Short mmCIF file of C-alpha atoms and ligand atoms in Angstrom, two decimals:
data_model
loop_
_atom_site.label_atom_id
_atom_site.label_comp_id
_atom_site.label_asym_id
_atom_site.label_seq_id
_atom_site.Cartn_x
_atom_site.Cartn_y
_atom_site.Cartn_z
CA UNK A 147 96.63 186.57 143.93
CA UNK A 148 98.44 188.62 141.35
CA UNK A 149 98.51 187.58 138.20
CA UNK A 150 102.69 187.12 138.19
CA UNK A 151 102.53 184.97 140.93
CA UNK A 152 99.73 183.12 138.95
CA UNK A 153 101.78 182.31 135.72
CA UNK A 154 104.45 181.72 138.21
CA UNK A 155 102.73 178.89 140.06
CA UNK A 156 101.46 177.33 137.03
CA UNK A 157 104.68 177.20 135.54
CA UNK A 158 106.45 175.30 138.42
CA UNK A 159 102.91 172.96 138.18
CA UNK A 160 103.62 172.17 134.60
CA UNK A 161 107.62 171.81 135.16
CA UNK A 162 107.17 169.19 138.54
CA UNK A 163 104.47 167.31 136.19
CA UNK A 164 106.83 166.68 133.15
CA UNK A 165 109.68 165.38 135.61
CA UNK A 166 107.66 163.31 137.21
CA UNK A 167 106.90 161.57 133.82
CA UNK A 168 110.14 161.38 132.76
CA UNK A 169 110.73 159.48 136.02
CA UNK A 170 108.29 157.26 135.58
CA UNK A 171 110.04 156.38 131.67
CA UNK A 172 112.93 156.07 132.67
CA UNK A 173 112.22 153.68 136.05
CA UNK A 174 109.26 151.30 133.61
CA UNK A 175 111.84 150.35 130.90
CA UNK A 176 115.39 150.32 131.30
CA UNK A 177 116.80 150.00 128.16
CA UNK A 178 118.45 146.34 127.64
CA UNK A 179 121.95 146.89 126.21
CA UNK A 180 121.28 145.93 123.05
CA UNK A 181 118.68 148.62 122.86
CA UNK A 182 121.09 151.42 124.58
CA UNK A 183 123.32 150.17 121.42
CA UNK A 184 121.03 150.66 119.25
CA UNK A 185 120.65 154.35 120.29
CA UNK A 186 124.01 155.16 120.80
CA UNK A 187 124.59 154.29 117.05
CA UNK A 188 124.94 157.07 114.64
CA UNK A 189 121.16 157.79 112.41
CA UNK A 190 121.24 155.12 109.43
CA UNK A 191 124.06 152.71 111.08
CA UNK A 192 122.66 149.15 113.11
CA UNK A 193 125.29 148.62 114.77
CA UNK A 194 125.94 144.82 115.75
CA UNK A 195 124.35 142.79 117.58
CA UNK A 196 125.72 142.42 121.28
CA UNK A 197 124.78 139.27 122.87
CA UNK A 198 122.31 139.87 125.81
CA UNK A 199 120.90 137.02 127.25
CA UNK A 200 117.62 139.48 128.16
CA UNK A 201 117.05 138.73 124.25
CA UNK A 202 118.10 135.21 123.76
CA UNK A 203 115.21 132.91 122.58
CA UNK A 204 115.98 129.75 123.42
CA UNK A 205 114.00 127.75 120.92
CA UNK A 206 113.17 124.18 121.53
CA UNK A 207 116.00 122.54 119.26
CA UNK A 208 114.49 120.61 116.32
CA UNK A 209 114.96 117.09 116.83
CA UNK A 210 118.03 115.38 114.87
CA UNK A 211 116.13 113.47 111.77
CA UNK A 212 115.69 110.02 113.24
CA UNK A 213 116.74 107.50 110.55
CA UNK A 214 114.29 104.72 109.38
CA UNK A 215 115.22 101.99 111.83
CA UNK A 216 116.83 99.44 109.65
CA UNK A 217 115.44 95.84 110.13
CA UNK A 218 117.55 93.93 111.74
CA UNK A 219 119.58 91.57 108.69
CA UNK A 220 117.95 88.00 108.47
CA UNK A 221 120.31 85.87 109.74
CA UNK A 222 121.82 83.92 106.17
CA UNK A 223 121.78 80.03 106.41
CA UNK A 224 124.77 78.86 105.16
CA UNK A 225 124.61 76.21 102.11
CA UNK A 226 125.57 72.54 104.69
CA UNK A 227 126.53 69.64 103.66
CA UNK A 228 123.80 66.42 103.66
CA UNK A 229 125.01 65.71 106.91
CA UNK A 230 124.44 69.06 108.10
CA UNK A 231 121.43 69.63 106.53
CA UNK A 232 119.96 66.19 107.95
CA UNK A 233 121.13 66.72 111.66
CA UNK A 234 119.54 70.51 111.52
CA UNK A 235 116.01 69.29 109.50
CA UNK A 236 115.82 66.41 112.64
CA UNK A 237 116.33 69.01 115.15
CA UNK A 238 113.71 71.14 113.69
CA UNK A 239 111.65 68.03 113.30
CA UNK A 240 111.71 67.34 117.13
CA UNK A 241 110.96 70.93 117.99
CA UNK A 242 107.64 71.03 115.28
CA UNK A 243 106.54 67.51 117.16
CA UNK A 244 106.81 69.39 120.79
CA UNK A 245 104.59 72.63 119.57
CA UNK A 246 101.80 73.64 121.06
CA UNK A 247 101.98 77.25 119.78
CA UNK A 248 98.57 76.91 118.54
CA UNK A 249 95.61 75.32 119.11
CA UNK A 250 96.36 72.71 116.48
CA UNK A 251 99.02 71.18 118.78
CA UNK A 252 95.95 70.19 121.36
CA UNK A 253 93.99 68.01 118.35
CA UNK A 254 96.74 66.63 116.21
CA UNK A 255 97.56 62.49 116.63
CA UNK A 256 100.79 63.40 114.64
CA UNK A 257 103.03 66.40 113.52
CA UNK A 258 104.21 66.16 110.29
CA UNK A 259 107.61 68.03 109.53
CA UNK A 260 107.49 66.74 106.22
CA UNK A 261 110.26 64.21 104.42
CA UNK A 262 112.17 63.73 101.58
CA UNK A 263 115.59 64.32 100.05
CA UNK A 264 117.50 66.80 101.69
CA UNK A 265 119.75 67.58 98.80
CA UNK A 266 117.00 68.24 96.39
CA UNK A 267 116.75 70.72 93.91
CA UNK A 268 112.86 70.46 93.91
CA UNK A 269 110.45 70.71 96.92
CA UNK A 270 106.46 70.66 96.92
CA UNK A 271 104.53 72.22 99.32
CA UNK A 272 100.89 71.40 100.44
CA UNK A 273 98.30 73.43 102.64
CA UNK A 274 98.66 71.28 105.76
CA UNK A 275 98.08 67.23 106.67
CA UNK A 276 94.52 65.14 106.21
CA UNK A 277 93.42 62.57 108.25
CA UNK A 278 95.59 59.77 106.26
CA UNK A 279 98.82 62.00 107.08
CA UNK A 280 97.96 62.97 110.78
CA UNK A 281 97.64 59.51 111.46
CA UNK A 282 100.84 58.55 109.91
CA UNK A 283 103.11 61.63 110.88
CA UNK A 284 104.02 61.73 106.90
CA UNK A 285 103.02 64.25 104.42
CA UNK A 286 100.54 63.48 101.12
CA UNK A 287 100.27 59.98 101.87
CA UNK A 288 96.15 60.21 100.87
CA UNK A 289 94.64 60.08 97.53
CA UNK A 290 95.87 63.51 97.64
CA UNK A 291 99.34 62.19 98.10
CA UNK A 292 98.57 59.08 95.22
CA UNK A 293 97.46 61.38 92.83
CA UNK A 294 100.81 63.93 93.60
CA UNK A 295 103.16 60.85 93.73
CA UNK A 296 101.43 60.23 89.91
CA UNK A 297 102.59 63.95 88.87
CA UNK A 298 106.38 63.73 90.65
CA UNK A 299 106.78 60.34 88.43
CA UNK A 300 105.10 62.03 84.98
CA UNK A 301 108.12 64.96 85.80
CA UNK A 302 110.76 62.22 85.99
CA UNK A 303 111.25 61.71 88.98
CA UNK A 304 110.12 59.89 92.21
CA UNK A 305 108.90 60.62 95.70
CA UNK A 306 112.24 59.72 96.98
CA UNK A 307 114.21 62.37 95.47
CA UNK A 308 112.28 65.56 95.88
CA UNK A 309 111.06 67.12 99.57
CA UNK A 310 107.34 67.65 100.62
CA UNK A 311 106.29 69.71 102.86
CA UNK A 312 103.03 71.54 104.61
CA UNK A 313 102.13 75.22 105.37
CA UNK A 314 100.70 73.63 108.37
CA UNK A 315 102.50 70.60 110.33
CA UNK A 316 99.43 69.80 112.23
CA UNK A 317 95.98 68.41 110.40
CA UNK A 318 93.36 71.33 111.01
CA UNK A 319 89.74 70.23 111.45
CA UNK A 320 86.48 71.47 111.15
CA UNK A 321 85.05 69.77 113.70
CA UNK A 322 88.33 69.00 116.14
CA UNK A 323 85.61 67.24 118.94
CA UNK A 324 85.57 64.20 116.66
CA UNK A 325 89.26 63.70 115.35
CA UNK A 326 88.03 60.19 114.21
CA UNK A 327 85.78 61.34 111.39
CA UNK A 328 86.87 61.36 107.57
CA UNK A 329 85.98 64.52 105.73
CA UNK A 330 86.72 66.98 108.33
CA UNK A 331 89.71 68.78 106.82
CA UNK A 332 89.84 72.08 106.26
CA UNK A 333 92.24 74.50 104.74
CA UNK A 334 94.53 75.88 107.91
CA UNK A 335 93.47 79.65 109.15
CA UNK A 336 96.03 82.79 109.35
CA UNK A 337 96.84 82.35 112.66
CA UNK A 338 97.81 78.51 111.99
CA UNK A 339 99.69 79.35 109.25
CA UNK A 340 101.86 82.50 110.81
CA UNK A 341 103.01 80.02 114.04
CA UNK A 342 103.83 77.44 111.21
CA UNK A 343 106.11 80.01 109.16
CA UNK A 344 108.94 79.84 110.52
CA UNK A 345 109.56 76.26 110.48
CA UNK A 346 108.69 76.35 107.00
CA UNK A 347 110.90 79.09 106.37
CA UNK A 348 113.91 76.85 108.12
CA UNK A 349 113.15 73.77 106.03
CA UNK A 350 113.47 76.00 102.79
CA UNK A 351 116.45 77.42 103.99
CA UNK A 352 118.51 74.35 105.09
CA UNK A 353 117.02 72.44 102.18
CA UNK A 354 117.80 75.12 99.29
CA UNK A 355 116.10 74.26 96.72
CA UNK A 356 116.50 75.84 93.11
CA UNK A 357 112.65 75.33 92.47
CA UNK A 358 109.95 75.03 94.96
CA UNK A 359 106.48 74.01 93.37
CA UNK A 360 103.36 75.41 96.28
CA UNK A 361 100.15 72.88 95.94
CA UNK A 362 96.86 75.09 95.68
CA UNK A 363 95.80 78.48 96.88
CA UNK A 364 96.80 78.07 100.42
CA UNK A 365 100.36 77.54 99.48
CA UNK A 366 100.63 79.44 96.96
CA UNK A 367 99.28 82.82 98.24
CA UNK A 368 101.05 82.12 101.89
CA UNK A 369 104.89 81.74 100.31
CA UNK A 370 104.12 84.24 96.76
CA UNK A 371 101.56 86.44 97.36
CA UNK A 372 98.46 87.01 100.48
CA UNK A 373 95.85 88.99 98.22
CA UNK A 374 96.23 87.23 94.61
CA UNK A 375 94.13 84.18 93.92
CA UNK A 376 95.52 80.73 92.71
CA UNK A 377 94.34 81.84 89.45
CA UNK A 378 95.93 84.74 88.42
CA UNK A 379 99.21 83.98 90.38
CA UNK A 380 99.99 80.24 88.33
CA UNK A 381 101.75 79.73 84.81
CA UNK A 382 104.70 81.93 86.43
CA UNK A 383 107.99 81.92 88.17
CA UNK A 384 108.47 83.95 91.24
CA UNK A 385 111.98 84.64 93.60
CA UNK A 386 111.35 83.43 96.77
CA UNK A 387 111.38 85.96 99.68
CA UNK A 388 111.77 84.63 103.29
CA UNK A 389 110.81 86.78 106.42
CA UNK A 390 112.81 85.31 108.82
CA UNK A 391 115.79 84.18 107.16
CA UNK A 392 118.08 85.15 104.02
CA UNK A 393 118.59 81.82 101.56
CA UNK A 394 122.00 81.11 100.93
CA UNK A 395 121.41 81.45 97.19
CA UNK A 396 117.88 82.54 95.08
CA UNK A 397 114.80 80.01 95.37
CA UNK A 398 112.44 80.11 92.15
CA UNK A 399 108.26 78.80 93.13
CA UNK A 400 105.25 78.53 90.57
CA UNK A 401 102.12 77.79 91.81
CA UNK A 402 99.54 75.40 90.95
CA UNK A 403 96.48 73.39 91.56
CA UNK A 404 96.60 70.95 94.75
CA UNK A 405 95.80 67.40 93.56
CA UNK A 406 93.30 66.96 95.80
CA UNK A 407 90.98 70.19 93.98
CA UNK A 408 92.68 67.97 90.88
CA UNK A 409 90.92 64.69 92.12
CA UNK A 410 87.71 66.49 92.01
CA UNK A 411 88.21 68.75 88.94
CA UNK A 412 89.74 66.33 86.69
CA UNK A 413 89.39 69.19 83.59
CA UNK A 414 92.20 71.24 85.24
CA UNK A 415 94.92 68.32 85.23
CA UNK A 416 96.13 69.90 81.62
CA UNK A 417 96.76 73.22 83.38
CA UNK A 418 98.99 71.68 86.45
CA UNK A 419 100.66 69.83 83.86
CA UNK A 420 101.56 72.99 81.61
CA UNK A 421 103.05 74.07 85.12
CA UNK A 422 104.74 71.36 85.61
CA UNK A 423 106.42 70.72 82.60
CA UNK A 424 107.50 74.30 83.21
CA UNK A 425 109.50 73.07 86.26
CA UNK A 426 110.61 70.03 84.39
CA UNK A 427 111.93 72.73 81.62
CA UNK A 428 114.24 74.43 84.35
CA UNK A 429 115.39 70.83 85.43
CA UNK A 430 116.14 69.65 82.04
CA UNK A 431 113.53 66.93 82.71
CA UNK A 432 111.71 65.12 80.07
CA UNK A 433 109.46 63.11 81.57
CA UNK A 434 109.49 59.13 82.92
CA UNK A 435 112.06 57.81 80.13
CA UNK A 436 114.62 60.35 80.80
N1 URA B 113 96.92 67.86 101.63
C1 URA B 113 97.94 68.67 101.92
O1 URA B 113 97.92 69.85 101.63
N2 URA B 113 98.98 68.13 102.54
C2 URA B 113 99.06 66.87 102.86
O2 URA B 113 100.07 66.46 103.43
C3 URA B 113 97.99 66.04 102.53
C4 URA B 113 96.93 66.56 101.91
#
């Protein structure tokens, strides 16, 4: 072959390869038309962005901030009248007398709700009832309940005008097989004492006291305090804080010994009695001759 017709050859070779590529370009990636924009625009300018929905990211929208659930409000108990306050304490009497809501309710002879004056401005609470009280339905009528009738009468005052109460309405035992034996009382557990709560809580909100005094450790760290002991939480007032239900006006409780660890440590009777006198001090008490 000549060597024109060569040259010739190749150059229609090399011309039919380079449209064939261009081809190709142009058929692999048509241009969105954001990117034809972007070409069309003068060197230097960007011109702006044209929505194409080839480009649209639709990211996952961010959750709206959820707000901290709010508790629901406690409902308030409203300050009643004696009446009032007597008809709703006997109501909640008959329902603590019915429970069963924990394995206390199986063992008990007797529920105790607790008694006393409903208009009082003082209330005592104990850990839960003995033998004496499960027996007789009534709270701290034992020596325990001797010794704390001695203390209410030092402060001024008698047995009749304050309320007394329990943690616990039913008498927890160590050994519930044999209900009939003396010395089997034992301090009531967590779960006994969270199904109790909220009659408790009712009582001190129909009842309103201004002071509530709690009797020993039990008491003291279920209504002020779970992790402080007896020790370092005594000698001081505290503001009263219900879970289930708002007071109708602020509660004040001290802690203190319970007579029964006073019947058998006789050295720390000075100690209740600085905490009493503490109460009595708030009251405007003075003592037995008032
Ligand atoms: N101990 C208590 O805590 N409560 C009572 O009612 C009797 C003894």
């Amino acid at each position: 072959m000549e060597k024109n017709s060569l040259r010739r050859l190749a150059g229609e070779l090399k011309h039919f390869l380079q449209s064939r590529n261009e081809d190709e370009f142009i058929h692999t990636a048509a241009p969105t038309q954001a990117a034809a924009a972007v070409s069309r625009a003068p060197a230097g300018r960007v011109p702006p962005m044209q929505e194409d929905s080839t480009l649209r990211i639709d990211f996952p929208r961010a959750a709206a901030p959820q707000e901290t659930p709010m508790p629901a409000p406690k409902p308030q108990e409203p300050l009643m009248t004696t009446a009032q306050k007597q008809a709703a304490l006997q109501e909640l009497a008959e329902t603590i007398k019915q429970c069963s809501r924990c394995p206390l309710g199986a063992t008990r002879i007797n529920a105790v709700p607790g008694e006393g004056n409903v208009d009082t401005e003082l209330m005592f609470i104990g850990e839960g009832p003995g033998y004496d009280e499960d027996r007789q339905g009534r709270p701290f009528v034992g020596r325990a309940g001797q010794l704390l009738d001695k203390m209410i009468i030092a402060m001024g005052l008698t047995r009749e005008q304050v309320f007394i109460a329990n943690i616990a309405k039913c008498h927890p035992m160590v050994d519930p097989q044999h209900p009939e034996k003396h010395g089997n009382d034992r301090a009531p557990n967590a779960e006994e004492i969270a199904c109790c709560r909220k009659f408790l809580e009712k009582q001190i909100a129909i009842i309103c006291p201004k002071y509530i005094v709690a009797l020993g450790g039990v008491s003291a760290k279920a209504l002020i305090s779970d992790a402080k002991s007896l020790g370092a939480l005594r000698g001081k007032f505290y503001n009263l804080h219900l879970d289930s239900v708002a007071l109708p006006r602020p509660v004040e409780i001290i802690a203190t010994f319970h007579p029964a660890a006073l019947l058998r440590n006789p050295g720390w009777k000075k100690d209740a009695w600085k905490d009493l006198r503490m109460v009595m001090a708030k009251l405007g008490l003075k003592g037995p001759n008032n």
